[in-house]
Short mmCIF file of C-alpha atoms and ligand atoms in Angstrom, two decimals:
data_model
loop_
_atom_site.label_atom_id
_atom_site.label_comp_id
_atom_site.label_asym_id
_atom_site.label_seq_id
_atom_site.Cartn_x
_atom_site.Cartn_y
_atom_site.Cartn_z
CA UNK V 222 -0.93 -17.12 -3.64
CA UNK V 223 1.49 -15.59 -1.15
CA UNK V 224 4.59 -14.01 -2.93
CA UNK V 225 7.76 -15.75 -1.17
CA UNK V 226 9.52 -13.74 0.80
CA UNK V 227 12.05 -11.70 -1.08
CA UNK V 228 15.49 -10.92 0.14
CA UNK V 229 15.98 -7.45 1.09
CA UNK V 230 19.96 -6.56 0.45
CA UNK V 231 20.28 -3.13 1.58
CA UNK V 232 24.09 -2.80 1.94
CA UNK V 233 24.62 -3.56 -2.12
CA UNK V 234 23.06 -2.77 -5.49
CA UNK V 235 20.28 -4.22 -5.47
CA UNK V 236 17.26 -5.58 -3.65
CA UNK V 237 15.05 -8.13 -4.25
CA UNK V 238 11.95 -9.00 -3.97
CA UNK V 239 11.72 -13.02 -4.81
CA UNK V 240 12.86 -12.58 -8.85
CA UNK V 241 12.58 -8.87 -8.49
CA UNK V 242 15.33 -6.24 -8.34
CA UNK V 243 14.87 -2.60 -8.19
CA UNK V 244 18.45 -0.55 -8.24
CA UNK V 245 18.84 1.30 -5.08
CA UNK V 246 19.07 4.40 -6.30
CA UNK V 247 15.28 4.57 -7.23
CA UNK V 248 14.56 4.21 -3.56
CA UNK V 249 13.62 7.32 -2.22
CA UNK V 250 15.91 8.52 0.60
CA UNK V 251 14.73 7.80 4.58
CA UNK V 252 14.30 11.14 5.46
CA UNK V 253 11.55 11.43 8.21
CA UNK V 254 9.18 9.28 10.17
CA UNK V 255 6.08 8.55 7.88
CA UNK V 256 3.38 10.91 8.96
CA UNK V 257 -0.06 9.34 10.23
CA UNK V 258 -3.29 9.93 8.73
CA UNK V 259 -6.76 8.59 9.47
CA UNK V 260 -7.99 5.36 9.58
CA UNK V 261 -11.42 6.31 7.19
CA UNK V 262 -14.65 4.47 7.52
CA UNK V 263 -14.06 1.08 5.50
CA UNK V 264 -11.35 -1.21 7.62
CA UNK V 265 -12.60 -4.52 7.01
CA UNK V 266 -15.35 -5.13 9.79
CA UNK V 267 -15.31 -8.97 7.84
CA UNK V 268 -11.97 -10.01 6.91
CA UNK V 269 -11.55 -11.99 3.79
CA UNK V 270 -10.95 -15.90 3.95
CA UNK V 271 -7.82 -15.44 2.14
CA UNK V 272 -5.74 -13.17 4.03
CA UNK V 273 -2.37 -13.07 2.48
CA UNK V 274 -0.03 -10.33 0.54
CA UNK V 275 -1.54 -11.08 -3.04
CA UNK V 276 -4.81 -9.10 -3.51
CA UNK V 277 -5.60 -10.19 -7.25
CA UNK V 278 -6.39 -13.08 -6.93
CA UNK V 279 -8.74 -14.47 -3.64
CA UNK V 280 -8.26 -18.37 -3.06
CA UNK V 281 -8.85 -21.24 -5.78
CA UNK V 282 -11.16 -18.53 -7.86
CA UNK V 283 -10.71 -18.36 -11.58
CA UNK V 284 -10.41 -15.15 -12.33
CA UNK V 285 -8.21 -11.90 -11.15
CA UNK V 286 -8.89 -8.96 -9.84
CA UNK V 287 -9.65 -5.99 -12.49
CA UNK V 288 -7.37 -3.23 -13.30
CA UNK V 289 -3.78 -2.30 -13.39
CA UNK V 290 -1.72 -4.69 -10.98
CA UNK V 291 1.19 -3.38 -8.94
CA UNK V 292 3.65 -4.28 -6.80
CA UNK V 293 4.12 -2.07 -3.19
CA UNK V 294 7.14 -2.81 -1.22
CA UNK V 295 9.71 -1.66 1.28
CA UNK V 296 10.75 -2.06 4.32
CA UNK V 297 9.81 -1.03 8.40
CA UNK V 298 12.38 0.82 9.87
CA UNK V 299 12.57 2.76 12.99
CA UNK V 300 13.72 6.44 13.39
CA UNK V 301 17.11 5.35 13.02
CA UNK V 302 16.38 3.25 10.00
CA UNK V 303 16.88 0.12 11.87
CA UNK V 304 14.87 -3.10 10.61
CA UNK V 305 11.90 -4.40 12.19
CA UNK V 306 11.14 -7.19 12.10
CA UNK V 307 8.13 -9.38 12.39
CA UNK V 308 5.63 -6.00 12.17
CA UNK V 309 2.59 -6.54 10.87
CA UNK V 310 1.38 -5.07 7.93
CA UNK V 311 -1.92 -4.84 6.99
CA UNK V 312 -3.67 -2.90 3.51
CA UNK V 313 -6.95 -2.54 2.58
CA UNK V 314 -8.24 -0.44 -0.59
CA UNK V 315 -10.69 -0.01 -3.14
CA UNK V 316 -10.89 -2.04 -6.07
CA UNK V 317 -9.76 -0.42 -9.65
CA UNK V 318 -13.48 0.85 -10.07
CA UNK V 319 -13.22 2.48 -6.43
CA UNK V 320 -15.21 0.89 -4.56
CA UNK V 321 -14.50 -0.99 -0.84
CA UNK V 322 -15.65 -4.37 -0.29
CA UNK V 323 -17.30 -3.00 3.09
CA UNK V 324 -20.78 -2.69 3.26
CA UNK V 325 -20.76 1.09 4.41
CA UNK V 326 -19.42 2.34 1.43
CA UNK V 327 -21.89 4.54 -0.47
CA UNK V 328 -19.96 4.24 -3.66
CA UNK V 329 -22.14 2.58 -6.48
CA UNK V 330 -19.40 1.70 -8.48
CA UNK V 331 -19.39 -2.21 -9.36
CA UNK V 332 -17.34 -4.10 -6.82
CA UNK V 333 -14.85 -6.40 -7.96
CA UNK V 334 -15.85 -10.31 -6.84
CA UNK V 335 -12.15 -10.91 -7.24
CA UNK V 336 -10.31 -8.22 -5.74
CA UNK V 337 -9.16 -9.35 -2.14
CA UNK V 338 -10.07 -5.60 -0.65
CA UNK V 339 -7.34 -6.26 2.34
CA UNK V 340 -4.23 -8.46 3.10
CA UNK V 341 -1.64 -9.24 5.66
CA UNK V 342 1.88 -9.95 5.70
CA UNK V 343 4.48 -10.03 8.51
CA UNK V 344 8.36 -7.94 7.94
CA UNK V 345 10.74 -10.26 7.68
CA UNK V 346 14.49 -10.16 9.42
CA UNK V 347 15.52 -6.94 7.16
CA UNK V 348 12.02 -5.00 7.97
CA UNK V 349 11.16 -6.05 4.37
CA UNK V 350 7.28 -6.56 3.00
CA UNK V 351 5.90 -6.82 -0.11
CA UNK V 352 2.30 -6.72 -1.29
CA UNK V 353 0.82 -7.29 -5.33
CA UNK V 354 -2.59 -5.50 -5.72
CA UNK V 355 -4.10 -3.94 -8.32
CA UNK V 356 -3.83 0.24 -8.15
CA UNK V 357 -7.07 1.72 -6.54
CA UNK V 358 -9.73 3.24 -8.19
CA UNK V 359 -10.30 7.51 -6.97
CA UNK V 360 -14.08 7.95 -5.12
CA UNK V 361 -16.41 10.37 -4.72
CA UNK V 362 -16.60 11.83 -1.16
CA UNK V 363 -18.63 15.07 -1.87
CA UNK V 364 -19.48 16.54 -5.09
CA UNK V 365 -15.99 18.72 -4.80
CA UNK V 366 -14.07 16.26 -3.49
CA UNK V 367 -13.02 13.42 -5.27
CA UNK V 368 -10.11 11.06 -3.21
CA UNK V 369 -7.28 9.94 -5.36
CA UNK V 370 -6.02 6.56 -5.82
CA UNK V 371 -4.82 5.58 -2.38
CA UNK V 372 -3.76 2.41 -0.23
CA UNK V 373 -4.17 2.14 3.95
CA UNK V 374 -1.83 0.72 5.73
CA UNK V 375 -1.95 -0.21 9.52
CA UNK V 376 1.36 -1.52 10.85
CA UNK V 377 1.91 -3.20 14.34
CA UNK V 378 4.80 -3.83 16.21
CA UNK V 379 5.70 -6.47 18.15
CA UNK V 380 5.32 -4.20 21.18
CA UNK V 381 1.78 -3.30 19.50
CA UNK V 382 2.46 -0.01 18.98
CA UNK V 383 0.32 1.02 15.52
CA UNK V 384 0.93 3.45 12.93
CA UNK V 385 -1.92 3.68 10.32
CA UNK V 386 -1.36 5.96 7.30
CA UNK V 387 -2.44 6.06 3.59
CA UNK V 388 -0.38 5.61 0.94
CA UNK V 389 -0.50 7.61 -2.74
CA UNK V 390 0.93 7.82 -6.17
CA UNK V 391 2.79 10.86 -7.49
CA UNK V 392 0.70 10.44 -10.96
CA UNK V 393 -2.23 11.48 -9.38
CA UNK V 394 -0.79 15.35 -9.12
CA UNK V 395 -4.31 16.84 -9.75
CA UNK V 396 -6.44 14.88 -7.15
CA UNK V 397 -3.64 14.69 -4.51
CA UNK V 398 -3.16 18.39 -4.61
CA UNK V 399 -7.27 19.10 -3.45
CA UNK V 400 -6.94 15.95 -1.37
CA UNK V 401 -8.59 16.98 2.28
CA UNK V 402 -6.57 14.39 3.83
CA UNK V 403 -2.94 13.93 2.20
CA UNK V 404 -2.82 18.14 2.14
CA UNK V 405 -3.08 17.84 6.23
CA UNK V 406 0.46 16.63 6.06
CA UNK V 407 3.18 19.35 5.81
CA UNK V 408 3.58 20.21 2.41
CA UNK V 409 7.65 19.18 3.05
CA UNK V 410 6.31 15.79 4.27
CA UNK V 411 4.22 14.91 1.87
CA UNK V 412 6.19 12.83 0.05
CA UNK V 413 6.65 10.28 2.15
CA UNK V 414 3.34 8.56 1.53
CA UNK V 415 3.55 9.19 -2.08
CA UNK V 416 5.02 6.49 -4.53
CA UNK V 417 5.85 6.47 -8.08
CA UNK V 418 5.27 3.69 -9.72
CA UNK V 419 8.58 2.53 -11.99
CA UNK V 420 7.56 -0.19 -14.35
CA UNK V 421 9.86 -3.38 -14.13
CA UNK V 422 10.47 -4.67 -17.95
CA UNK V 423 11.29 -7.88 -16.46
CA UNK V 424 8.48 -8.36 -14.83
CA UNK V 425 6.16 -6.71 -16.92
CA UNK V 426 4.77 -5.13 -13.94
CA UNK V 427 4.60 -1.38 -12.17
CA UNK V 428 6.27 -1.26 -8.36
CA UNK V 429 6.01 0.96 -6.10
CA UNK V 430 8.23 1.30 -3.13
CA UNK V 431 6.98 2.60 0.38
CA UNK V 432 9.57 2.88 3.03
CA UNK V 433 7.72 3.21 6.54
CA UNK V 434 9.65 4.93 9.28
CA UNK V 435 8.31 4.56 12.76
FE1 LIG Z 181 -9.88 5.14 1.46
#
Protein backbone atom coordinates (compact mmCIF):
# COMPACT_ATOMS: atom_id res chain seq x y z
CA UNK A 1 0.00 0.00 0.00
CA UNK A 2 2.96 2.34 -0.46
CA UNK A 3 1.80 6.02 -1.14
CA UNK A 4 3.64 7.03 -4.58
CA UNK A 5 6.07 9.26 -4.23
CA UNK A 6 4.82 12.79 -4.19
CA UNK A 7 6.54 15.68 -5.82
CA UNK A 8 8.04 18.03 -3.50
CA UNK A 9 8.00 21.74 -5.32
CA UNK A 10 9.66 23.90 -2.93
CA UNK A 11 10.50 26.95 -5.11
CA UNK A 12 6.46 27.62 -5.87
CA UNK A 13 3.09 27.54 -4.13
CA UNK A 14 2.57 24.52 -3.47
CA UNK A 15 3.80 21.03 -2.68
CA UNK A 16 2.59 17.88 -3.21
CA UNK A 17 2.37 14.92 -1.92
CA UNK A 18 0.93 12.41 -4.84
CA UNK A 19 -2.85 14.30 -5.06
CA UNK A 20 -1.98 16.32 -2.04
CA UNK A 21 -1.12 20.02 -1.76
CA UNK A 22 -0.48 21.89 1.33
CA UNK A 23 0.19 25.90 0.64
CA UNK A 24 3.61 26.77 1.68
CA UNK A 25 2.90 29.09 3.97
CA UNK A 26 1.57 26.48 6.55
CA UNK A 27 5.04 25.03 6.58
CA UNK A 28 6.71 25.99 9.52
CA UNK A 29 9.92 27.97 8.87
CA UNK A 30 13.59 25.89 8.90
CA UNK A 31 14.90 27.47 11.71
CA UNK A 32 17.32 25.04 13.56
CA UNK A 33 18.65 21.54 13.34
CA UNK A 34 15.94 19.15 14.84
CA UNK A 35 17.04 18.36 18.33
CA UNK A 36 17.66 14.52 19.26
CA UNK A 37 15.90 12.70 21.82
CA UNK A 38 16.02 9.08 22.97
CA UNK A 39 15.51 6.13 21.26
CA UNK A 40 12.91 4.54 24.28
CA UNK A 41 12.59 0.87 24.90
CA UNK A 42 10.17 -0.41 22.00
CA UNK A 43 12.22 -0.15 18.42
CA UNK A 44 10.98 -3.04 16.69
CA UNK A 45 13.31 -6.03 17.85
CA UNK A 46 10.82 -8.02 14.95
CA UNK A 47 10.15 -5.95 12.05
CA UNK A 48 6.83 -6.28 10.40
CA UNK A 49 6.48 -8.28 6.99
CA UNK A 50 5.13 -5.27 5.44
CA UNK A 51 7.57 -2.62 5.78
CA UNK A 52 6.45 0.30 3.78
CA UNK A 53 5.22 4.13 4.48
CA UNK A 54 1.42 3.17 5.01
CA UNK A 55 0.88 1.99 8.65
CA UNK A 56 -3.06 1.40 8.46
CA UNK A 57 -3.26 -1.05 6.72
CA UNK A 58 -0.51 -4.31 7.01
CA UNK A 59 -0.46 -6.47 3.68
CA UNK A 60 -3.62 -8.20 1.95
CA UNK A 61 -5.53 -7.89 5.60
CA UNK A 62 -9.11 -6.77 5.59
CA UNK A 63 -9.33 -4.41 7.91
CA UNK A 64 -7.44 -0.93 8.97
CA UNK A 65 -5.80 0.13 11.61
CA UNK A 66 -8.04 1.87 14.50
CA UNK A 67 -8.16 5.47 15.21
CA UNK A 68 -7.70 8.81 13.64
CA UNK A 69 -5.45 8.45 10.38
CA UNK A 70 -2.91 11.11 9.46
CA UNK A 71 -0.66 12.04 7.11
CA UNK A 72 3.27 13.11 8.37
CA UNK A 73 5.44 14.59 5.79
CA UNK A 74 8.37 16.81 4.94
CA UNK A 75 11.40 16.79 3.84
CA UNK A 76 15.46 15.96 5.06
CA UNK A 77 17.48 18.80 4.79
CA UNK A 78 20.85 19.57 6.04
CA UNK A 79 21.92 22.65 8.12
CA UNK A 80 21.79 24.63 5.15
CA UNK A 81 18.43 23.33 4.11
CA UNK A 82 19.86 21.43 1.31
CA UNK A 83 17.91 18.14 0.16
CA UNK A 84 18.92 14.77 0.98
CA UNK A 85 18.33 12.47 -0.68
CA UNK A 86 17.95 8.77 -0.46
CA UNK A 87 17.94 9.00 3.73
CA UNK A 88 16.23 6.59 5.31
CA UNK A 89 13.42 7.11 7.33
CA UNK A 90 12.15 4.91 9.65
CA UNK A 91 8.82 5.41 12.40
CA UNK A 92 7.58 3.31 14.81
CA UNK A 93 4.63 4.20 17.38
CA UNK A 94 1.90 3.07 19.37
CA UNK A 95 -1.29 2.20 18.06
CA UNK A 96 -4.44 4.72 18.73
CA UNK A 97 -5.10 2.75 22.10
CA UNK A 98 -1.25 3.29 23.04
CA UNK A 99 0.12 0.44 22.99
CA UNK A 100 3.58 -0.86 20.95
CA UNK A 101 3.48 -3.94 19.05
CA UNK A 102 6.82 -4.97 21.02
CA UNK A 103 6.63 -7.46 23.45
CA UNK A 104 8.32 -5.32 26.31
CA UNK A 105 5.74 -2.98 26.54
CA UNK A 106 3.91 -3.14 29.89
CA UNK A 107 0.96 -1.27 28.56
CA UNK A 108 -2.31 -3.45 28.79
CA UNK A 109 -4.09 -1.54 26.45
CA UNK A 110 -5.54 -3.79 23.47
CA UNK A 111 -3.08 -3.86 20.60
CA UNK A 112 -4.25 -3.18 17.29
CA UNK A 113 -3.85 -6.57 14.87
CA UNK A 114 -3.91 -4.05 12.07
CA UNK A 115 -1.82 -1.25 12.91
CA UNK A 116 1.68 -1.74 11.16
CA UNK A 117 3.60 -0.38 14.57
CA UNK A 118 6.75 0.75 12.19
CA UNK A 119 7.53 1.62 8.49
CA UNK A 120 10.22 2.64 6.13
CA UNK A 121 10.56 4.88 3.35
CA UNK A 122 13.61 6.30 1.51
CA UNK A 123 13.82 10.66 0.68
CA UNK A 124 13.49 11.08 -2.61
CA UNK A 125 15.65 13.69 -4.99
CA UNK A 126 14.02 16.88 -3.07
CA UNK A 127 14.70 15.27 0.62
CA UNK A 128 10.91 14.62 0.51
CA UNK A 129 9.04 11.60 2.64
CA UNK A 130 5.79 10.95 3.44
CA UNK A 131 4.23 8.48 5.86
CA UNK A 132 0.01 7.74 6.53
CA UNK A 133 -0.50 6.32 10.09
CA UNK A 134 -3.00 6.61 12.36
CA UNK A 135 -2.18 9.38 15.41
CA UNK A 136 -0.75 7.53 18.54
CA UNK A 137 -2.46 6.75 21.47
CA UNK A 138 -0.69 8.73 25.08
CA UNK A 139 0.76 5.78 27.74
CA UNK A 140 1.24 5.43 31.07
CA UNK A 141 4.92 5.54 32.17
CA UNK A 142 4.47 6.13 35.99
CA UNK A 143 1.43 6.98 37.79
CA UNK A 144 2.45 10.94 37.24
CA UNK A 145 3.59 10.64 34.07
CA UNK A 146 1.54 10.01 31.29
CA UNK A 147 3.55 10.39 27.54
CA UNK A 148 1.60 12.24 24.96
CA UNK A 149 0.79 11.20 21.57
CA UNK A 150 4.16 10.88 19.92
CA UNK A 151 5.93 9.33 16.71
CA UNK A 152 9.94 8.08 16.58
CA UNK A 153 11.75 8.66 13.93
CA UNK A 154 15.32 7.30 13.13
CA UNK A 155 16.81 8.76 9.96
CA UNK A 156 20.05 7.50 8.17
CA UNK A 157 22.14 8.97 5.76
CA UNK A 158 23.75 7.66 3.08
CA UNK A 159 27.02 8.23 4.94
CA UNK A 160 25.10 6.39 7.96
CA UNK A 161 25.15 9.04 10.08
CA UNK A 162 21.66 8.69 12.38
CA UNK A 163 19.55 11.13 13.98
CA UNK A 164 16.69 9.58 16.08
CA UNK A 165 14.12 11.97 17.60
CA UNK A 166 10.37 11.89 18.52
CA UNK A 167 7.95 13.67 16.98
CA UNK A 168 4.61 15.50 18.74
CA UNK A 169 1.44 17.35 18.14
CA UNK A 170 0.81 20.89 19.36
CA UNK A 171 -2.90 19.68 20.50
CA UNK A 172 -1.53 17.80 23.11
CA UNK A 173 -0.54 21.24 25.16
CA UNK A 174 -1.34 19.60 28.58
CA UNK A 175 0.67 16.28 28.31
CA UNK A 176 3.56 17.82 26.27
CA UNK A 177 4.07 20.49 28.82
CA UNK A 178 4.83 17.58 31.93
CA UNK A 179 6.45 15.50 29.21
CA UNK A 180 10.00 14.21 30.90
CA UNK A 181 11.37 13.86 27.55
CA UNK A 182 10.12 16.64 24.96
CA UNK A 183 10.70 19.36 28.13
CA UNK A 184 14.64 18.22 27.89
CA UNK A 185 14.70 20.20 24.72
CA UNK A 186 15.18 24.01 25.09
CA UNK A 187 12.02 25.47 25.65
CA UNK A 188 12.96 27.82 22.23
CA UNK A 189 13.50 24.48 20.42
CA UNK A 190 10.77 22.78 21.17
CA UNK A 191 8.90 23.32 18.39
CA UNK A 192 10.64 21.71 16.05
CA UNK A 193 9.39 18.23 16.85
CA UNK A 194 5.96 19.45 17.36
CA UNK A 195 3.32 19.34 14.44
CA UNK A 196 -0.07 20.61 14.06
CA UNK A 197 -2.16 18.75 12.35
CA UNK A 198 -4.18 20.97 9.44
CA UNK A 199 -7.02 18.94 8.09
CA UNK A 200 -7.01 18.69 4.16
CA UNK A 201 -10.89 19.04 2.94
CA UNK A 202 -9.81 17.41 -0.12
CA UNK A 203 -8.59 14.67 1.23
CA UNK A 204 -10.67 14.30 4.06
CA UNK A 205 -7.67 13.68 6.04
CA UNK A 206 -5.39 15.54 8.96
CA UNK A 207 -1.45 16.20 7.84
CA UNK A 208 1.07 16.96 9.62
CA UNK A 209 4.30 18.31 8.35
CA UNK A 210 7.79 17.52 9.99
CA UNK A 211 10.74 19.19 8.45
CA UNK A 212 14.02 17.34 9.73
CA UNK A 213 17.19 19.37 9.72
CA UNK A 214 20.40 17.48 10.14
FE1 LIG B 1 7.28 6.04 22.63
Amino acid sequence: MALTRRNLLKQIEFFSIGYISIPLSRQKPISDLTPEQIEGPFYPLKFPIDDDNDLTWIGNKKNQALGEKIIIAGQVLTRKYQPITSAKVEIWQACSSGRYNHEYDPNNAPIDPNFQGWGQTNTGEDGSYVFKTVKPGGYPVTRSWRRPPHIHFKVTLPNQEELITQLYFSEETTLNERDKILQRIPNNQQSLVITELTRSEKLKIRIGQFNIII
